[in-house]
XYZ file of C-alpha atoms in Angstrom:
744
model
C 80.158 -23.386 -15.975
C 81.193 -21.703 -12.475
C 82.122 -23.675 -9.349
C 78.933 -22.584 -7.778
C 76.713 -23.923 -10.634
C 78.441 -27.120 -10.404
C 77.985 -27.533 -6.607
C 74.135 -26.329 -6.964
C 71.959 -29.512 -5.982
C 69.670 -31.050 -8.582
C 66.743 -31.237 -6.228
C 65.471 -29.727 -3.107
C 63.479 -31.197 -0.338
C 60.801 -29.047 1.716
C 59.078 -29.934 4.942
C 55.409 -29.607 5.070
C 53.942 -26.414 6.688
C 51.746 -26.671 9.757
C 53.213 -29.701 11.076
C 53.314 -28.385 14.731
C 49.589 -27.601 14.658
C 48.815 -30.890 13.301
C 50.715 -32.665 15.892
C 48.872 -30.678 18.669
C 45.497 -31.555 16.905
C 46.629 -35.230 16.691
C 47.497 -35.270 20.503
C 43.939 -34.087 21.376
C 42.527 -36.643 19.203
C 44.501 -39.403 20.886
C 43.286 -38.150 24.271
C 39.718 -38.353 22.927
C 40.458 -41.920 21.818
C 41.870 -42.815 25.356
C 38.447 -41.511 26.836
C 36.748 -43.861 24.429
C 38.685 -46.754 25.689
C 38.122 -45.811 29.261
C 34.380 -45.467 28.788
C 34.273 -48.884 27.245
C 36.033 -50.568 30.199
C 34.402 -48.397 32.960
C 30.705 -49.185 31.776
C 31.028 -52.720 30.374
C 28.158 -54.690 31.726
C 29.525 -56.751 34.478
C 27.016 -59.779 34.699
C 26.722 -62.117 31.810
C 22.898 -62.074 32.142
C 22.818 -58.373 31.185
C 21.788 -57.626 27.480
C 24.449 -57.089 25.171
C 27.547 -57.884 27.553
C 29.485 -59.722 24.795
C 28.405 -57.359 22.077
C 29.975 -54.582 24.463
C 33.278 -56.578 24.612
C 33.226 -56.678 20.957
C 32.808 -53.078 20.563
C 35.662 -52.497 22.835
C 38.039 -54.614 20.820
C 36.797 -52.866 17.640
C 37.534 -49.435 19.120
C 40.853 -50.628 20.396
C 41.687 -51.628 16.923
C 40.475 -48.563 15.260
C 42.624 -46.492 17.772
C 45.725 -48.358 17.259
C 45.285 -48.303 13.410
C 44.747 -44.477 13.810
C 48.199 -44.244 15.511
C 49.672 -46.173 12.542
C 47.892 -43.933 10.085
C 49.225 -40.874 12.091
C 52.987 -41.856 11.017
C 52.155 -41.183 7.599
C 51.220 -37.561 8.403
C 54.101 -37.085 11.033
C 56.878 -35.784 8.818
C 55.871 -35.433 5.238
C 58.342 -34.012 2.686
C 58.012 -32.679 -0.836
C 60.593 -32.913 -3.687
C 61.383 -30.382 -6.386
C 63.889 -31.328 -9.019
C 65.998 -28.782 -11.134
C 66.000 -30.315 -14.579
C 67.318 -26.983 -16.053
C 70.446 -27.388 -13.812
C 70.833 -31.088 -15.087
C 70.689 -30.054 -18.755
C 73.408 -27.442 -18.021
C 75.562 -29.642 -16.263
C 75.391 -32.949 -18.331
C 75.518 -32.904 -22.127
C 73.786 -35.775 -24.092
C 76.725 -38.009 -24.015
C 77.311 -37.838 -20.303
C 73.622 -38.699 -19.408
C 72.956 -42.362 -18.466
C 71.454 -44.725 -20.915
C 67.714 -45.540 -19.889
C 65.950 -48.849 -20.556
C 62.200 -48.645 -20.469
C 60.066 -51.728 -19.851
C 56.464 -52.122 -20.968
C 54.562 -55.022 -19.788
C 51.428 -56.681 -21.432
C 49.839 -59.989 -20.887
C 46.545 -60.429 -22.845
C 45.558 -58.626 -26.159
C 41.810 -59.012 -25.316
C 42.026 -57.299 -22.015
C 44.935 -54.929 -23.102
C 44.385 -53.986 -26.610
C 47.264 -53.477 -28.911
C 46.498 -50.061 -29.823
C 46.459 -48.976 -26.136
C 49.843 -50.680 -25.688
C 51.575 -49.218 -28.639
C 50.399 -45.559 -27.607
C 52.113 -46.238 -24.246
C 55.196 -47.327 -26.147
C 55.202 -44.368 -28.564
C 54.868 -41.998 -25.632
C 57.908 -43.268 -23.778
C 59.907 -43.394 -26.980
C 59.222 -39.602 -27.463
C 60.635 -38.467 -24.048
C 62.652 -35.244 -24.068
C 65.968 -37.254 -23.953
C 68.782 -38.260 -26.293
C 67.240 -40.823 -28.414
C 70.538 -42.975 -28.761
C 70.394 -43.274 -24.973
C 66.811 -44.541 -24.831
C 65.694 -48.253 -25.306
C 62.213 -49.442 -25.111
C 61.301 -53.132 -24.404
C 57.895 -54.615 -24.705
C 57.239 -57.861 -22.731
C 54.281 -59.680 -24.308
C 53.205 -62.550 -21.821
C 50.576 -63.279 -24.113
C 52.799 -64.071 -27.057
C 50.385 -62.373 -29.587
C 51.516 -62.028 -33.086
C 48.725 -59.164 -33.306
C 50.482 -57.271 -30.747
C 53.901 -57.775 -32.324
C 52.279 -56.440 -35.541
C 50.965 -53.254 -33.800
C 54.574 -52.746 -32.637
C 55.972 -53.275 -36.073
C 53.547 -50.712 -37.336
C 54.393 -48.413 -34.398
C 58.037 -48.663 -35.207
C 57.440 -47.068 -38.676
C 54.859 -44.362 -37.248
C 57.675 -43.570 -34.829
C 59.883 -42.238 -37.618
C 56.983 -39.500 -38.112
C 55.653 -39.101 -34.725
C 59.056 -38.400 -32.742
C 60.171 -35.416 -35.072
C 56.532 -34.122 -34.874
C 56.679 -34.232 -30.955
C 60.048 -32.489 -30.973
C 59.133 -29.886 -33.515
C 55.814 -28.669 -31.831
C 56.710 -29.629 -28.248
C 53.805 -31.949 -27.912
C 52.065 -32.855 -24.773
C 50.999 -35.718 -24.162
C 53.206 -37.723 -26.368
C 50.741 -40.719 -26.633
C 49.192 -40.106 -29.979
C 45.677 -41.009 -28.932
C 45.614 -38.851 -25.941
C 47.269 -35.992 -27.827
C 44.681 -36.068 -30.770
C 41.853 -36.496 -28.332
C 43.131 -33.193 -26.328
C 43.156 -30.816 -29.225
C 40.140 -28.982 -30.611
C 38.525 -29.682 -33.941
C 39.398 -26.211 -35.032
C 42.942 -26.857 -34.848
C 42.804 -29.055 -38.043
C 40.809 -26.480 -39.933
C 43.356 -23.782 -39.448
C 45.456 -22.775 -42.651
C 48.762 -22.642 -40.786
C 51.776 -25.077 -41.384
C 51.136 -26.510 -37.897
C 47.665 -27.560 -39.009
C 48.780 -29.110 -42.196
C 51.318 -31.291 -40.482
C 48.739 -32.049 -37.889
C 46.307 -33.344 -40.479
C 49.130 -35.517 -42.088
C 50.365 -36.891 -38.745
C 46.721 -37.831 -37.611
C 46.098 -39.352 -41.056
C 49.046 -41.688 -40.606
C 47.928 -42.449 -37.156
C 44.445 -43.241 -38.244
C 45.589 -45.567 -41.152
C 47.938 -47.357 -38.627
C 45.031 -47.602 -36.164
C 42.630 -49.163 -38.950
C 45.160 -51.904 -39.860
C 45.819 -52.861 -36.427
C 42.128 -52.907 -35.367
C 41.172 -55.066 -38.497
C 43.906 -57.406 -37.546
C 42.499 -57.587 -34.211
C 38.910 -58.190 -35.256
C 39.829 -60.940 -37.682
C 42.197 -62.628 -35.042
C 45.131 -62.915 -37.352
C 47.885 -60.679 -39.163
C 46.987 -60.434 -42.807
C 48.892 -63.195 -45.032
C 50.415 -60.434 -47.477
C 52.139 -58.936 -44.422
C 53.170 -62.227 -42.927
C 54.551 -63.316 -46.250
C 56.635 -60.305 -46.746
C 58.136 -60.031 -43.101
C 60.224 -63.043 -41.942
C 59.945 -61.885 -38.448
C 56.490 -63.728 -38.240
C 58.189 -66.999 -38.761
C 58.853 -67.192 -34.943
C 55.065 -67.778 -34.646
C 55.207 -70.888 -36.886
C 55.800 -73.184 -33.810
C 53.495 -71.315 -31.417
C 51.143 -73.479 -29.716
C 49.404 -71.317 -27.063
C 50.027 -68.361 -24.832
C 50.857 -70.884 -22.149
C 53.097 -73.058 -24.227
C 55.471 -71.544 -26.767
C 59.279 -70.910 -27.496
C 61.009 -67.717 -26.476
C 60.466 -65.005 -29.004
C 62.592 -61.930 -29.466
C 62.736 -59.387 -32.018
C 64.939 -56.202 -32.206
C 62.801 -53.917 -34.321
C 65.106 -50.748 -34.039
C 68.563 -50.609 -32.653
C 70.301 -47.301 -31.776
C 73.456 -48.330 -33.688
C 71.727 -49.530 -36.809
C 72.349 -46.907 -39.434
C 68.793 -47.497 -41.041
C 67.068 -46.885 -37.696
C 66.549 -43.234 -38.148
C 63.347 -41.030 -38.184
C 62.629 -38.811 -41.266
C 64.935 -35.983 -40.020
C 67.710 -38.383 -40.028
C 67.869 -38.591 -36.147
C 68.449 -41.965 -34.701
C 65.525 -43.768 -33.062
C 65.496 -45.419 -29.741
C 66.178 -49.041 -29.487
C 62.848 -50.839 -29.766
C 62.655 -54.678 -28.821
C 59.753 -57.041 -28.468
C 59.978 -60.108 -26.345
C 57.842 -63.100 -25.172
C 59.677 -65.405 -22.841
C 59.353 -69.181 -23.046
C 56.347 -70.547 -21.447
C 55.480 -74.242 -20.511
C 52.366 -75.415 -18.828
C 54.369 -77.408 -16.053
C 56.660 -74.508 -15.230
C 55.625 -71.566 -13.003
C 56.091 -68.267 -14.904
C 55.836 -66.000 -11.872
C 53.527 -63.456 -13.710
C 54.817 -59.950 -13.862
C 57.714 -60.377 -11.738
C 58.953 -63.134 -13.887
C 58.462 -60.949 -17.013
C 60.216 -57.903 -15.559
C 63.267 -60.330 -14.512
C 63.500 -61.538 -18.115
C 63.410 -57.880 -19.233
C 66.260 -56.966 -16.782
C 68.379 -59.909 -18.132
C 67.741 -59.390 -22.016
C 68.305 -55.544 -21.697
C 71.654 -56.186 -20.074
C 73.096 -57.557 -23.121
C 71.312 -55.404 -25.667
C 71.492 -51.829 -24.238
C 72.464 -52.199 -20.378
C 70.956 -48.775 -19.384
C 71.968 -47.814 -15.911
C 68.371 -46.484 -15.399
C 65.448 -48.687 -15.624
C 61.757 -47.255 -15.898
C 58.914 -49.603 -15.937
C 55.371 -48.876 -16.834
C 52.103 -50.783 -17.080
C 50.938 -50.843 -20.731
C 47.933 -48.789 -19.888
C 50.195 -45.966 -18.285
C 51.351 -43.666 -20.998
C 53.890 -40.944 -20.342
C 52.090 -37.591 -19.889
C 55.015 -35.483 -19.170
C 57.987 -35.566 -21.602
C 60.342 -34.013 -18.981
C 59.570 -36.460 -16.146
C 62.552 -38.697 -17.032
C 65.043 -35.918 -16.816
C 63.262 -34.767 -13.536
C 63.641 -38.235 -12.131
C 67.357 -38.254 -12.966
C 67.816 -35.123 -10.901
C 67.243 -37.420 -7.829
C 69.250 -40.355 -9.062
C 72.478 -38.550 -10.146
C 72.631 -35.684 -7.777
C 76.107 -35.342 -6.612
C 75.354 -35.041 -2.921
C 72.265 -37.235 -2.202
C 71.924 -39.334 -5.477
C 74.322 -42.128 -4.557
C 71.865 -42.972 -1.568
C 68.635 -43.222 -3.769
C 67.784 -46.699 -5.379
C 64.621 -45.566 -7.151
C 62.162 -42.579 -7.655
C 58.514 -43.435 -7.596
C 55.794 -41.265 -9.341
C 52.044 -41.506 -8.542
C 49.689 -43.440 -10.822
C 47.352 -40.843 -12.558
C 44.224 -41.871 -14.357
C 42.625 -40.108 -17.422
C 39.190 -41.588 -17.160
C 38.182 -40.428 -13.653
C 34.788 -38.922 -13.366
C 34.378 -35.436 -11.737
C 33.420 -37.038 -8.479
C 35.401 -40.256 -8.793
C 32.643 -42.532 -8.073
C 34.953 -45.571 -7.107
C 37.646 -43.658 -5.523
C 40.272 -44.821 -8.077
C 42.262 -41.633 -7.896
C 43.701 -42.600 -4.335
C 44.004 -38.833 -3.757
C 44.769 -38.855 -0.092
C 47.338 -41.813 -0.462
C 49.223 -39.967 -3.268
C 48.895 -36.304 -1.977
C 49.435 -36.996 1.701
C 50.601 -40.457 2.756
C 53.461 -41.134 0.061
C 55.158 -37.723 1.096
C 54.711 -39.119 4.765
C 56.733 -42.238 3.646
C 59.394 -40.228 1.984
C 59.979 -38.494 5.217
C 60.931 -41.704 6.788
C 63.235 -42.969 4.008
C 61.232 -43.396 0.916
C 57.842 -44.599 -0.555
C 57.287 -48.309 -1.482
C 57.431 -49.343 -5.153
C 54.197 -49.601 -6.626
C 54.934 -51.321 -9.741
C 54.453 -48.762 -12.425
C 55.955 -45.390 -13.086
C 59.167 -46.130 -11.219
C 62.555 -45.216 -12.117
C 65.339 -47.601 -11.017
C 69.058 -47.747 -10.848
C 69.811 -51.241 -12.424
C 72.253 -52.495 -9.918
C 69.925 -51.994 -7.033
C 67.313 -54.207 -8.869
C 69.717 -56.736 -9.425
C 70.401 -57.047 -5.557
C 73.487 -54.798 -4.895
C 73.543 -53.742 -1.323
C 74.244 -49.959 -0.523
C 77.917 -49.052 0.006
C 78.440 -45.400 0.734
C 81.936 -45.259 -0.864
C 81.102 -47.361 -3.957
C 77.859 -45.572 -4.545
C 79.675 -42.181 -4.655
C 81.137 -43.021 -8.133
C 80.137 -40.322 -10.723
C 77.900 -41.299 -13.765
C 80.065 -41.474 -16.953
C 77.179 -42.460 -19.189
C 79.148 -45.256 -20.758
C 77.331 -48.541 -22.046
C 78.646 -51.845 -22.655
C 77.821 -52.011 -26.224
C 80.358 -49.651 -27.820
C 80.029 -50.767 -31.491
C 79.820 -47.591 -33.811
C 77.527 -49.716 -35.940
C 75.691 -52.953 -35.901
C 74.714 -55.130 -38.960
C 71.533 -57.229 -39.550
C 73.695 -60.454 -39.017
C 74.908 -59.152 -35.663
C 71.360 -58.085 -34.704
C 70.322 -61.771 -35.417
C 73.113 -63.149 -33.299
C 72.186 -60.807 -30.481
C 68.293 -62.120 -30.626
C 69.560 -65.792 -30.538
C 71.898 -65.138 -27.645
C 68.945 -63.305 -25.743
C 66.714 -66.209 -26.263
C 68.675 -68.292 -23.751
C 68.068 -65.572 -21.057
C 64.291 -65.985 -21.867
C 64.245 -69.777 -21.166
C 61.703 -70.885 -18.526
C 64.425 -72.950 -16.850
C 67.002 -70.260 -16.803
C 66.291 -69.118 -13.185
C 66.641 -72.577 -11.868
C 69.304 -72.893 -9.105
C 69.847 -68.956 -9.261
C 69.171 -66.058 -7.075
C 66.611 -64.534 -9.624
C 63.378 -63.951 -7.666
C 64.960 -64.454 -4.278
C 67.734 -61.814 -4.116
C 68.036 -60.731 -7.735
C 65.334 -58.870 -9.668
C 61.769 -58.693 -8.396
C 60.986 -61.218 -5.831
C 58.432 -63.952 -6.291
C 55.683 -65.605 -4.231
C 53.599 -62.536 -3.609
C 50.518 -61.135 -5.357
C 52.135 -57.551 -4.798
C 55.693 -58.394 -6.230
C 56.432 -54.719 -6.551
C 56.014 -53.696 -2.901
C 57.830 -56.511 -1.598
C 60.894 -55.966 -4.035
C 60.914 -52.410 -2.977
C 61.035 -53.150 0.633
C 63.783 -55.644 -0.057
C 65.718 -52.838 -1.595
C 65.337 -50.418 1.234
C 66.262 -53.245 3.690
C 69.634 -53.411 1.766
C 70.403 -49.974 2.818
C 69.041 -47.829 -0.104
C 66.606 -44.911 -0.135
C 63.768 -44.052 -2.354
C 62.106 -40.875 -3.305
C 58.545 -39.773 -4.093
C 57.996 -37.227 -6.813
C 54.567 -35.788 -7.608
C 54.848 -33.400 -10.510
C 52.194 -30.725 -11.107
C 51.576 -32.261 -14.691
C 51.252 -36.102 -13.938
C 54.133 -38.050 -15.176
C 51.835 -41.045 -16.250
C 48.151 -41.546 -16.999
C 46.363 -44.707 -17.149
C 42.893 -46.326 -16.729
C 40.989 -46.578 -13.575
C 38.356 -49.482 -13.063
C 34.905 -48.374 -14.344
C 32.880 -50.980 -12.449
C 32.368 -51.682 -8.824
C 33.275 -55.445 -9.206
C 36.660 -54.402 -11.029
C 37.343 -51.978 -8.207
C 36.816 -54.468 -5.498
C 38.794 -57.149 -7.095
C 41.736 -54.886 -7.582
C 41.779 -53.857 -3.971
C 41.335 -57.495 -2.879
C 44.388 -58.254 -4.845
C 46.407 -55.376 -3.270
C 45.230 -56.049 0.352
C 45.798 -59.794 -0.001
C 49.316 -59.208 -1.193
C 50.063 -56.821 1.456
C 48.902 -59.237 4.200
C 51.036 -61.852 2.454
C 54.162 -59.668 2.963
C 53.425 -59.250 6.697
C 53.354 -63.019 7.175
C 56.291 -63.566 4.929
C 60.017 -63.682 5.640
C 60.191 -60.115 4.224
C 57.691 -58.863 6.866
C 58.325 -55.001 7.637
C 57.013 -55.976 11.070
C 60.057 -57.943 12.104
C 62.410 -58.858 9.352
C 62.886 -55.201 8.516
C 63.732 -54.145 12.144
C 67.023 -52.334 12.374
C 67.280 -52.291 8.466
C 64.741 -49.472 7.919
C 63.620 -46.565 10.224
C 61.023 -47.487 12.746
C 58.685 -44.819 11.092
C 58.938 -46.563 7.739
C 58.188 -49.878 9.225
C 54.981 -48.519 10.901
C 53.836 -47.197 7.407
C 54.581 -50.424 5.658
C 52.557 -52.286 8.374
C 49.712 -49.613 7.885
C 49.147 -51.024 4.506
C 50.020 -54.562 5.146
C 47.248 -54.679 7.842
C 44.527 -53.443 5.445
C 42.703 -56.781 5.447
C 42.413 -56.686 9.274
C 40.071 -53.747 9.071
C 37.337 -56.082 7.784
C 36.673 -57.598 11.238
C 35.886 -54.496 13.325
C 34.348 -52.676 10.297
C 31.957 -55.460 9.819
C 31.266 -55.792 13.487
C 30.481 -52.008 13.582
C 28.249 -52.315 10.472
C 26.206 -55.187 12.050
C 25.908 -55.106 15.754
C 25.134 -51.615 16.511
C 22.265 -51.796 14.027
C 20.930 -54.995 15.736
C 21.176 -53.599 19.032
C 19.304 -50.436 17.900
C 16.464 -52.780 16.865
C 16.475 -54.416 20.330
C 16.817 -51.112 22.091
C 20.217 -51.841 23.700
C 22.418 -48.806 24.130
C 26.037 -49.210 23.140
C 27.014 -45.534 23.319
C 26.660 -42.675 25.803
C 23.718 -40.454 26.143
C 23.958 -36.845 24.763
C 23.637 -35.609 28.277
C 26.559 -37.671 29.484
C 30.243 -36.214 29.688
C 31.277 -39.481 27.836
C 29.538 -38.326 24.736
C 31.973 -35.439 24.294
C 35.044 -37.712 23.292
C 32.783 -39.769 20.872
C 31.533 -36.462 19.262
C 34.971 -34.869 19.121
C 36.776 -37.869 17.572
C 34.119 -38.454 15.031
C 33.924 -34.732 14.030
C 37.785 -34.240 14.275
C 38.609 -37.379 12.100
C 35.926 -36.662 9.217
C 36.756 -33.005 9.182
C 40.501 -33.809 8.738
C 39.855 -36.469 6.117
C 37.471 -33.916 4.360
C 40.041 -31.078 4.332
C 42.711 -33.646 3.013
C 40.527 -34.834 0.308
C 39.564 -31.128 -0.645
C 43.194 -30.011 -0.618
C 43.965 -33.087 -2.918
C 41.825 -31.313 -5.609
C 38.690 -33.389 -4.692
C 35.052 -32.507 -4.362
C 32.764 -32.896 -1.440
C 30.561 -35.381 -3.442
C 33.895 -37.152 -4.343
C 34.658 -37.341 -0.536
C 31.316 -38.965 0.068
C 31.904 -41.540 -2.737
C 35.443 -42.260 -1.274
C 33.918 -42.826 2.140
C 31.503 -45.301 0.416
C 34.432 -47.237 -1.298
C 36.224 -47.140 2.164
C 33.227 -49.018 3.665
C 32.793 -51.352 0.673
C 36.457 -52.307 0.577
C 36.550 -53.103 4.033
C 33.507 -55.149 4.212
C 33.940 -57.093 1.016
C 37.533 -56.935 -0.611
C 39.523 -57.013 2.626
C 37.249 -59.912 4.128
C 37.676 -62.150 0.973
C 41.423 -61.310 0.766
C 41.645 -62.498 4.433
C 39.740 -65.647 3.825
C 41.865 -66.369 0.788
C 45.175 -65.778 2.608
C 44.149 -68.235 5.137
C 42.987 -70.807 2.682
C 46.140 -70.468 0.820
C 48.293 -70.832 4.014
C 46.493 -73.947 4.741
C 47.299 -75.192 0.987
C 43.703 -75.138 -0.345
C 44.442 -72.722 -3.195
C 47.355 -71.396 -5.153
C 48.674 -67.946 -5.991
C 46.686 -66.155 -8.767
C 47.265 -63.049 -10.574
C 44.296 -60.947 -11.934
C 44.551 -58.633 -14.744
C 42.292 -55.776 -14.536
C 40.260 -54.980 -17.827
C 41.437 -51.876 -19.286
C 38.510 -51.378 -21.912
C 34.785 -51.061 -20.871
C 31.830 -51.933 -22.989
C 30.177 -48.975 -24.531
C 27.057 -48.954 -22.311
C 29.141 -49.551 -19.215
C 31.305 -46.629 -20.306
C 28.262 -44.407 -20.525
C 26.933 -45.241 -17.113
C 30.237 -44.783 -15.550
C 30.653 -41.265 -17.189
C 27.252 -40.494 -15.750
C 28.458 -41.710 -12.426
C 25.999 -44.481 -12.232
C 27.358 -47.304 -9.979
C 27.942 -50.562 -11.979
C 27.118 -53.869 -10.304
C 26.069 -56.306 -13.158
C 26.992 -59.680 -11.648
C 26.337 -62.019 -8.703
C 29.771 -62.127 -7.278
C 29.905 -63.065 -3.442
C 31.413 -59.706 -2.780
C 28.469 -57.817 -4.471
C 25.935 -60.308 -2.573
C 27.543 -59.507 0.782
C 27.290 -55.824 0.047
C 23.739 -55.940 -0.842
C 22.880 -58.009 2.290
C 24.589 -55.733 4.705
C 22.879 -52.764 3.047
C 19.475 -54.241 3.309
C 20.242 -55.502 6.859
C 21.047 -51.754 7.935
C 17.915 -50.497 6.262
C 15.703 -53.123 7.864
C 17.133 -52.429 11.227
C 16.646 -48.657 11.011
C 13.111 -48.980 9.830
C 12.332 -51.601 12.400
C 13.791 -49.368 15.282
C 11.971 -46.270 14.213
C 8.747 -48.048 13.815
C 9.103 -49.475 17.379
C 10.327 -46.344 19.180
C 9.653 -43.569 16.799
C 11.600 -40.269 16.963
C 12.210 -41.002 20.827
C 14.993 -43.381 19.520
C 16.845 -40.330 18.520
C 16.898 -38.964 22.149
C 17.544 -42.387 23.818
C 20.229 -43.758 21.308
C 21.452 -40.761 19.340
C 24.771 -42.303 18.149
C 23.333 -45.444 17.182
C 20.572 -43.841 15.171
C 23.231 -41.640 13.554
C 25.443 -44.669 12.545
C 22.513 -46.466 11.143
C 21.354 -43.344 9.138
C 24.755 -42.805 7.784
C 25.105 -46.573 6.767
C 21.549 -46.236 5.023
C 22.525 -43.021 3.174
C 25.905 -44.380 2.124
C 24.278 -47.428 0.533
C 21.511 -45.448 -1.721
C 23.348 -46.541 -4.788
C 23.016 -50.298 -3.670
C 19.181 -49.756 -3.119
C 18.732 -48.191 -6.503
C 20.515 -51.161 -8.114
C 18.368 -53.701 -6.065
C 15.000 -52.148 -6.725
C 14.736 -48.948 -8.907
C 17.152 -49.500 -11.960
C 16.165 -51.451 -15.103
C 19.562 -51.203 -16.959
C 22.066 -54.066 -17.365
C 24.114 -52.438 -14.489
C 21.743 -53.374 -11.938
C 21.819 -56.233 -9.418
C 20.786 -59.659 -10.938
C 17.580 -60.901 -9.575
C 19.097 -63.696 -7.902
C 21.125 -61.256 -5.546
C 17.995 -59.339 -4.786
C 16.213 -62.551 -3.460
C 19.343 -63.821 -1.630
C 20.242 -60.729 -0.045
C 16.656 -59.889 1.103
C 16.236 -63.492 2.416
C 19.433 -63.303 4.414
C 18.882 -59.648 5.705
C 15.127 -60.307 6.918
C 16.292 -63.643 8.538
C 18.853 -61.845 10.631
C 16.437 -59.217 11.656
C 13.646 -61.959 12.796
C 16.365 -63.898 14.549
C 17.411 -60.663 16.482
C 13.818 -60.662 18.108
C 15.031 -63.868 19.831
C 16.942 -62.762 22.951
C 20.336 -63.666 21.204
C 22.277 -61.325 23.196
C 21.615 -63.015 26.582
C 22.168 -66.452 24.895
C 25.658 -65.416 23.749
């Protein structure tokens, strides 16, 4: 290799085009926002006896917040960067023995919510990376302690002996068996070629395995003939419950075990099952605790210098993504500064118009590159490639970090026996004890940090505060694909957990607002605060959803007339903001209807998820409730799945969040109808912006009205919600006929 090739970087960084034009546009938008603020102050009713004075004050505070929050959002678009790795250069520069070892962590917690077949498809996909197999180790952490999940992994370890050679021979993508078989056409099986014959064989092996695992799942127990033949199941003899059991660890495959080879004689990746000790009286710290157990156990089994963690529903969709991530981490010039590489979460079950906005298109396509421009994206808990030492608390030191990778691991034995494997398992159990972390730095300065619902974000922030940078990499072929929520309640609960966790970070000792001052760039501070302050958007959004409609019903003007010059900034900011958001969404491969759905979810999250997240955070700070972790369902019922594919919104329960949304929707409808009944179309000329706002709120809530009154399927609103929401909405409208505005 020539000198020029050795000095060629392993990745490049490109600045976004059109930044100057965007900044000019943003400046004009800010001027419009300033004029709106000036209008609110200048035309505020001076006498307390004037109708709507305090409502006007509330409108000013809302618009003040929206403007300031818009400035924080602007930082995410100020200096976006895009990364491109050169994996071909990596392959030329590093042979297999010089590449670092990689430990891959897969976490699962409940076999009912996260079916074993889904889990092992993820495991098989990461075992089949285009990477030296003797450098790969895959660990499955099962917080449910399920023997059926272990049985599924045992079956997968045997199937891998056929699947990995098949993937390598035919360059299969994706390398999740279920996803691959689903992606190929039926004609591929009827072909008379060698490829088709091998395809039929491998699919038959997979279907047989699937049948055995699903039969065990349906019966609720592993077949007795299998348990009696395999001594590994003896560790479940003392199993009490998923919340009360001893530590369990099984090394199913080991890279240095001569018998752990595929059908072509190639060594298989190390494969380990573990379930940490659980006791009812000891806090287990949810996923963060599981991750820290994985870090410790893997350090004595394989000790890979790179750690990849994925959720059990996030299978590898790109066999090259591991090498591509390494381009950032081991680049000779910049790699020593980088702690982790975050890839976006992709979803395989999204509908064409993404009815629940689950793709998070704008966040992944526009906002994370903006964070990368200020020092790196946040760690989002899955699809992230870490350097082991940075996860273990090491601070950045420019000189120490410049050391080159040599690919050496701590376990240098040429071979390993079953006896030594057993001893290694017993040694590892001590690290899985529920009391191991007592009086240590685990969860405080080492590993993932505890005490927050979004332990991943707070951990990534702590790593960046120790001087490290991160990189955001969004490959054309998504690195990972998972499952997005298929019902409205699931989507709202997911966003409640995220927003609540973000607000907890803001109030914690790790807050980006003050504790990170001087440790990360000011731009990165602002972007973290943008996400941490999600919950506070509930108050101004609720206010804007209620009081303009009430004032419309009363005939009280809150906005300038169309003939007034003050109408111009409102019109400019409204059109400019929505046009920019629409263009960003379309450039992110969305659709116009998808943008409308995204806008609807934006409203629903702010008026329900964020509100309940704020209330829960206040209650928890007062000691009324404890930290909880909600696992999102990964499999939908058949009828729910069919409605989701047809993009019919799923309600189906009487949760407080859904009741609130239904009440707000009916309230806006009643106010608009009442106002038009009173003033007719003349209202459009007298109060144009208020009528427009009310019309938009009614149109955006059409799926709610259908779920309340028109639909007959099980996904509609329960009757109790219909009556409660109607009663509250009508009562609010009736009370508004009393001169409440002069009273307050």
